mmCIF file of C-alpha atoms in Angstrom:
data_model
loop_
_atom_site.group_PDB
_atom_site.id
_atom_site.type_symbol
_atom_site.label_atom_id
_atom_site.label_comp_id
_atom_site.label_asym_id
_atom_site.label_seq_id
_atom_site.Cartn_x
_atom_site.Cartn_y
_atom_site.Cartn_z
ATOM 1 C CA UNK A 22 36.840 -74.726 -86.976
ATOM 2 C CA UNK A 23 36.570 -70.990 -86.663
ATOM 3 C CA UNK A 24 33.395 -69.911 -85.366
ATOM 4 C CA UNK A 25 31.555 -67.630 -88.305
ATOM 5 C CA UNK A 26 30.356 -64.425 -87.548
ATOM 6 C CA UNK A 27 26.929 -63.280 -87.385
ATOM 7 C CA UNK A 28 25.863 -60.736 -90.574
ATOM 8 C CA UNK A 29 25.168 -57.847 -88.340
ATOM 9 C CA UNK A 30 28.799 -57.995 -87.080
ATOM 10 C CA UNK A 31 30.141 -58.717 -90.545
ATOM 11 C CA UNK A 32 28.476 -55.973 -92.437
ATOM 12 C CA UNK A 33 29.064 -53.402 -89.590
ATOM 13 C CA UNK A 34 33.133 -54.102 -89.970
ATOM 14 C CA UNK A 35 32.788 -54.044 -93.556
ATOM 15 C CA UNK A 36 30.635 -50.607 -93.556
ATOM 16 C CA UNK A 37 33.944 -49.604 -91.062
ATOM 17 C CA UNK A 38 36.888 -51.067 -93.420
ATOM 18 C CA UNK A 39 35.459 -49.531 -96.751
ATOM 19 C CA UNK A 40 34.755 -45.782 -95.081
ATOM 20 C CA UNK A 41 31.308 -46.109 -95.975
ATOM 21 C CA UNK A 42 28.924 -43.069 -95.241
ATOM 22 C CA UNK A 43 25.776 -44.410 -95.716
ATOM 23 C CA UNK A 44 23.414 -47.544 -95.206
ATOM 24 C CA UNK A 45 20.269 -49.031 -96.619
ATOM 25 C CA UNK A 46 18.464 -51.827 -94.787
ATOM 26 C CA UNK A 47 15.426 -53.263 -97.140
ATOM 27 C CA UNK A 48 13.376 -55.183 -94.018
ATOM 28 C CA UNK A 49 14.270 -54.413 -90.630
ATOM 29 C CA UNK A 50 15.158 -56.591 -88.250
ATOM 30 C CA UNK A 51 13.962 -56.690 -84.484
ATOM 31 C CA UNK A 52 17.379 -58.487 -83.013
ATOM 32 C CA UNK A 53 19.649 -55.831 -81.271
ATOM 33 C CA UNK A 54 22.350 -57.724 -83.660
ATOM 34 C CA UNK A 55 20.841 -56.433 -87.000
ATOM 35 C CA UNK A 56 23.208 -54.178 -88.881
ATOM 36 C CA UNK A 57 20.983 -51.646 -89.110
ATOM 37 C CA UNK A 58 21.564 -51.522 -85.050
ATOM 38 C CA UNK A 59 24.976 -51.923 -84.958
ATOM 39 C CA UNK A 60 26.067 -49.140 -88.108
ATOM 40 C CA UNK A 61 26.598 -45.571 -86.762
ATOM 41 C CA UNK A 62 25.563 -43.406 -89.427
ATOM 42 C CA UNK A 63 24.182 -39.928 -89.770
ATOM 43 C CA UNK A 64 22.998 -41.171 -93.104
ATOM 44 C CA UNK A 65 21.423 -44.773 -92.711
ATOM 45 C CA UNK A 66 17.830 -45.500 -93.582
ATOM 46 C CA UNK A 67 15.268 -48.564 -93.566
ATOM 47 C CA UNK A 68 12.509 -49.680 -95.045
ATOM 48 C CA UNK A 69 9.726 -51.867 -93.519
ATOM 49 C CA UNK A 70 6.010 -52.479 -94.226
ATOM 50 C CA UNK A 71 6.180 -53.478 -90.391
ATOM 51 C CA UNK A 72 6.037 -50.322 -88.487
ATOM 52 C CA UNK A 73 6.189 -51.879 -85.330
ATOM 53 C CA UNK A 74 10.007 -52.321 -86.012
ATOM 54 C CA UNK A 75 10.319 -48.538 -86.632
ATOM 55 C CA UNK A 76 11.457 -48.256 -90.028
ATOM 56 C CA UNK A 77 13.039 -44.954 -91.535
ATOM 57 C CA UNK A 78 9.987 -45.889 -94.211
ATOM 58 C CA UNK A 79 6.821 -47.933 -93.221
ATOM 59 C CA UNK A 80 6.632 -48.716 -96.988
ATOM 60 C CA UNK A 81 6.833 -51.825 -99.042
ATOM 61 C CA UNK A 82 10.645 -51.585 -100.843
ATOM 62 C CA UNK A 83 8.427 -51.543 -104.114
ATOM 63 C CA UNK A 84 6.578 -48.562 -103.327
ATOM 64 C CA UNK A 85 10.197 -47.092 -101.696
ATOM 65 C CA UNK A 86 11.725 -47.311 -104.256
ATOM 66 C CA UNK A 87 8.860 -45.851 -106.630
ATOM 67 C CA UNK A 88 8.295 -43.179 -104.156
ATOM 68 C CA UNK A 89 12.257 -42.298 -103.904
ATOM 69 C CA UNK A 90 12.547 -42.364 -108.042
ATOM 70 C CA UNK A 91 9.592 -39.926 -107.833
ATOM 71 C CA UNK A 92 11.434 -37.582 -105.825
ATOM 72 C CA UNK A 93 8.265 -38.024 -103.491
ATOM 73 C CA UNK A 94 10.640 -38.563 -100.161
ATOM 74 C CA UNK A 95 13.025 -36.451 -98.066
ATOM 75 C CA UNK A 96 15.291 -37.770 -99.887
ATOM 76 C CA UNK A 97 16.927 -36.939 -104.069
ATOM 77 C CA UNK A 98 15.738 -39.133 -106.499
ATOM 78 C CA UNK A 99 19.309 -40.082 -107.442
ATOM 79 C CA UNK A 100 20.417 -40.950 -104.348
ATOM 80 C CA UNK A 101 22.781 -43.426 -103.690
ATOM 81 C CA UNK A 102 24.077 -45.579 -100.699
ATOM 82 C CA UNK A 103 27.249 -47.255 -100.170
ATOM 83 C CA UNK A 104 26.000 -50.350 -98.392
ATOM 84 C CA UNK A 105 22.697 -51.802 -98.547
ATOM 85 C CA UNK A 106 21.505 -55.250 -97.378
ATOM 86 C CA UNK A 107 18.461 -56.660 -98.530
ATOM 87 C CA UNK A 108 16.539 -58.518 -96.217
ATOM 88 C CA UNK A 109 12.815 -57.927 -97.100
ATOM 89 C CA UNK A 110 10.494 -60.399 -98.676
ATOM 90 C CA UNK A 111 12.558 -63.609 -99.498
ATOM 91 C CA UNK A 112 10.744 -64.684 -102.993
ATOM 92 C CA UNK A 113 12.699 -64.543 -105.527
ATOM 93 C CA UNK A 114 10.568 -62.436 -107.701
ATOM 94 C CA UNK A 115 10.666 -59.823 -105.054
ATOM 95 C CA UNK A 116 14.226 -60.437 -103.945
ATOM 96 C CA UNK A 117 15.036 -59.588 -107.747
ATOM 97 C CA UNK A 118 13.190 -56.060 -107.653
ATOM 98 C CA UNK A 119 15.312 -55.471 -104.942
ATOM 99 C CA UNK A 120 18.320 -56.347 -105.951
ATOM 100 C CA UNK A 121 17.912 -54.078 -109.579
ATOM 101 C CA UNK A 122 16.537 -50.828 -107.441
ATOM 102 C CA UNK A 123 19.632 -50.963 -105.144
ATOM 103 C CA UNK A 124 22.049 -51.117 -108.155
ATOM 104 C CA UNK A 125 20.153 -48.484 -109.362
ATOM 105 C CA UNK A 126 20.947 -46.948 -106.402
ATOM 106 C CA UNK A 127 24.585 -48.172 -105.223
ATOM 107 C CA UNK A 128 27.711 -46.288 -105.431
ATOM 108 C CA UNK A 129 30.096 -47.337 -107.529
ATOM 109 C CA UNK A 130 32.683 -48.978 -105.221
ATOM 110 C CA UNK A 131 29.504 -49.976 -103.059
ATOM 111 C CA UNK A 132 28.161 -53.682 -101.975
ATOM 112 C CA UNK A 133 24.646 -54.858 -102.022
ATOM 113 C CA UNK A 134 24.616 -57.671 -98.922
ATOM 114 C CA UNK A 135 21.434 -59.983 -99.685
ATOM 115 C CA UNK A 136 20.414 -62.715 -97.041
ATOM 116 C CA UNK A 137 19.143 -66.379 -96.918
ATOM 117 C CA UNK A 138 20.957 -67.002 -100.525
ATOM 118 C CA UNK A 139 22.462 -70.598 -99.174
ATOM 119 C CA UNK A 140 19.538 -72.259 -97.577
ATOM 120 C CA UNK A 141 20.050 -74.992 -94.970
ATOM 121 C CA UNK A 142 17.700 -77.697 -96.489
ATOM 122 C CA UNK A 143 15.344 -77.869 -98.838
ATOM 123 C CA UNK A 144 12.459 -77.096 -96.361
ATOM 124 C CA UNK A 145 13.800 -73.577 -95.571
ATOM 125 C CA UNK A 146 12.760 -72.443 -99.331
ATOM 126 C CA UNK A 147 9.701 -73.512 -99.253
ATOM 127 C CA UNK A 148 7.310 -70.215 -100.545
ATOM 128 C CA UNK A 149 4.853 -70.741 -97.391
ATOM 129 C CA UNK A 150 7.322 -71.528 -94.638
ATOM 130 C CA UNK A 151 5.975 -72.623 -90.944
ATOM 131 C CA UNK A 152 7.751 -70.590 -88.643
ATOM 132 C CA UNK A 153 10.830 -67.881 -88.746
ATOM 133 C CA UNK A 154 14.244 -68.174 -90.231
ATOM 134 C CA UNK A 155 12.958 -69.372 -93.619
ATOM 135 C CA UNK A 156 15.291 -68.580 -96.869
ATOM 136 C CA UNK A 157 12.291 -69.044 -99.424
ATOM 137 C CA UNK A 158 13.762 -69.069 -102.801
ATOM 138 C CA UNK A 159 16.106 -65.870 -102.423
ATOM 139 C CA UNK A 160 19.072 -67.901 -103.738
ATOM 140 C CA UNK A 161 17.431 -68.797 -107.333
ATOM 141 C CA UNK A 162 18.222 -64.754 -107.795
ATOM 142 C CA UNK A 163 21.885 -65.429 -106.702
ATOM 143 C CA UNK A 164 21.896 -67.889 -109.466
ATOM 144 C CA UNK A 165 20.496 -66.302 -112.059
ATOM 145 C CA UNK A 166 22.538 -63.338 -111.328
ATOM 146 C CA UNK A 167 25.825 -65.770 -111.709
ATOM 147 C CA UNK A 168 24.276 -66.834 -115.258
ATOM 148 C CA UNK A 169 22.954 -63.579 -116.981
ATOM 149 C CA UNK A 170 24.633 -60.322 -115.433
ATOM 150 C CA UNK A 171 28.241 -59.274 -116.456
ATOM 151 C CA UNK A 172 27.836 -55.942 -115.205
ATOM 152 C CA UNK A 173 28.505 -57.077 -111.504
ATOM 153 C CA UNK A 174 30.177 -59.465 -109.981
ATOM 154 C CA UNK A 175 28.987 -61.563 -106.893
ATOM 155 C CA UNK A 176 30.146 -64.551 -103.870
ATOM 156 C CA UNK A 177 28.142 -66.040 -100.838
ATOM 157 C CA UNK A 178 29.407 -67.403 -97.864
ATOM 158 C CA UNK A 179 27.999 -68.829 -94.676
ATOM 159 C CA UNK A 180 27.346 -66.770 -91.512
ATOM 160 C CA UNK A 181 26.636 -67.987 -87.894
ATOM 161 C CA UNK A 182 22.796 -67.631 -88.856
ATOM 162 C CA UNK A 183 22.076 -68.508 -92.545
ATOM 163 C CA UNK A 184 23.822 -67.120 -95.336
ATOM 164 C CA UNK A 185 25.120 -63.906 -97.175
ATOM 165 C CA UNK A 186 25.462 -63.104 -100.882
ATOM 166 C CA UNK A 187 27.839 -59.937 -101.555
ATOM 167 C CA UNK A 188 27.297 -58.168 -105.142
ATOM 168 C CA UNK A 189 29.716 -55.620 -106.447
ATOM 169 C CA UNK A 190 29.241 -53.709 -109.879
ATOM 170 C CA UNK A 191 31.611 -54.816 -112.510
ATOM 171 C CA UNK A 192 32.938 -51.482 -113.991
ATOM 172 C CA UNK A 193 34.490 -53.964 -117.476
ATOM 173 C CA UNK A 194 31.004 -54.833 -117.646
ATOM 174 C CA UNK A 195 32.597 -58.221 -118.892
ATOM 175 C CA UNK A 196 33.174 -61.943 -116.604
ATOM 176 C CA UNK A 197 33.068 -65.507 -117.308
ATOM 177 C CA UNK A 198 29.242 -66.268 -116.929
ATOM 178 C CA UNK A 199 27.820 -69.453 -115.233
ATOM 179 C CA UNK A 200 26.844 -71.597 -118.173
ATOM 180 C CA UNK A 201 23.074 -71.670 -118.314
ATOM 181 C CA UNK A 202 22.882 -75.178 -118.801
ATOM 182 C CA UNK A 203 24.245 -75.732 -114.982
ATOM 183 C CA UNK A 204 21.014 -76.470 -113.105
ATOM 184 C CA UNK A 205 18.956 -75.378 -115.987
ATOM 185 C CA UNK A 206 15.406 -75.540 -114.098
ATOM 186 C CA UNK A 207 16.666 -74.019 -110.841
ATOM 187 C CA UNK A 208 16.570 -77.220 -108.795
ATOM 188 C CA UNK A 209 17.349 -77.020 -104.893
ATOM 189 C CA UNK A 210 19.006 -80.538 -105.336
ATOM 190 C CA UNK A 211 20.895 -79.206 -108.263
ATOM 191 C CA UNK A 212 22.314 -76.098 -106.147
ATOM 192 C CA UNK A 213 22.800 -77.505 -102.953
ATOM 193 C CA UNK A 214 24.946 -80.510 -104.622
ATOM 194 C CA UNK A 215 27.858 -77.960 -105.651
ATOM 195 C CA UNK A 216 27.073 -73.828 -103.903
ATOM 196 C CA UNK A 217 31.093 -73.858 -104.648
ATOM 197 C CA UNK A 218 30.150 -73.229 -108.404
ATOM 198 C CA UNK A 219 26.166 -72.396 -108.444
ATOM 199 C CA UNK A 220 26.071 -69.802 -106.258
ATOM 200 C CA UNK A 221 29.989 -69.101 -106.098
ATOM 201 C CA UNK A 222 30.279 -69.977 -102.819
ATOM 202 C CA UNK A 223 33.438 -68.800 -100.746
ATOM 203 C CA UNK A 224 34.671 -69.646 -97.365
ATOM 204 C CA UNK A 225 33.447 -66.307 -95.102
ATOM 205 C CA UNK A 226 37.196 -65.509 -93.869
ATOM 206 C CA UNK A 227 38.402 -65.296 -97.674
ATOM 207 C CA UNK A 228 35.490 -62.540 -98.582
ATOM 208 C CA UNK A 229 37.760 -59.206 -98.363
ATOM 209 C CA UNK A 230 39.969 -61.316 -100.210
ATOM 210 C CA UNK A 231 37.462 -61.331 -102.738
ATOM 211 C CA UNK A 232 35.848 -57.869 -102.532
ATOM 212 C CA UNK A 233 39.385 -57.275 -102.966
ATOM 213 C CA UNK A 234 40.228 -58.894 -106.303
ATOM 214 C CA UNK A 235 36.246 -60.810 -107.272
#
């Protein structure tokens, strides 16, 4: 089997093959692998609430995002990035917020990455994890998404570390929606029986395939 690469890697070559200009990293990451590490970029930001990590913005991505619609940052109001991976708080409510600023705030042939959509078991999405490396509920978003927004389109697919959803606007503004009886009450069991179809789950190698043609 062909050994998956890690996101950093992944979302640095894919910042390289689409020309992109700019990155947004919502959470930072301490590893030397995290993309915001690896991406050269005159115009790449992030935002952390841990300034330890040495965020572009020691803010929470609420109050970044409130702040940057305000025009209260050294940045426009309208401005817009061409990737951006999410990677902050992992509840779904807040995973949500995140995902609808950064559309807000994507260019049109952009991606929004988001992390920890396919969870490993059913302890990593617990909403109190022990420990690091915990998924929380980020996928229910991912699903929801699937069932209830035509305007983009959206895959995951496994990485050496967790997993990776990729969302894409939908310029039609039209696609075959998830049925919203399929896993009605947003069971793990009910996802993790068939990611193929809940979260649209694609083997990693095939996404530029799909970013391609979704």
């Amino acid at each position: 089997m062909k050994k998956l690469k890690h996101r950093g890697d992944l979302i640095k070559e894919t910042y390289e093959r689409i020309g992109a200009t700019s990155y947004l990293e919502l959470g930072l990451e301490k590893s030397p692998r995290a993309p915001f590490k690896l991406i050269s970029s005159s115009s790449k930001h992030s935002v952390d609430l841990n300034t330890k990590t040495k965020p572009t913005y020691g803010l929470s991505t609420d109050a970044f995002f409130d702040n940057l619609n305000a025009g209260k940052l050294n940045l426009p109001s309208n401005y817009k990035w061409d990737i951006i991976f999410i990677d902050a708080c992992h509840a779904a409510e807040f995973v949500y917020r995140d995902l609808i600023n950064s559309l807000e705030h994507l260019n049109d042939d952009g991606i929004i990455f988001m992390h920890d959509v396919l969870p490993r078991s059913y302890q990593y999405t617990l909403e109190r994890p022990l420990g690091k490396g915990h998924a929380q509920d980020a996928w229910k978003v991912f699903h929801f998404l699937l069932k209830t927004m035509p305007e983009v389109h959206g895959c995951t697919f496994r990485e050496s570390h967790g997993g990776l959803g990729a969302v894409i606007k939908n310029p039609s503004q039209t696609r075959p929606l998830l049925n919203k009886t399929k896993n009605v009450f947003y069971s793990f069991r009910g996802m993790n029986g068939d990611t193929q179809k809940m979260l649209n789950e694609i083997p990693q190698s095939k996404f530029i395939q799909w970013h391609k043609k979704p």
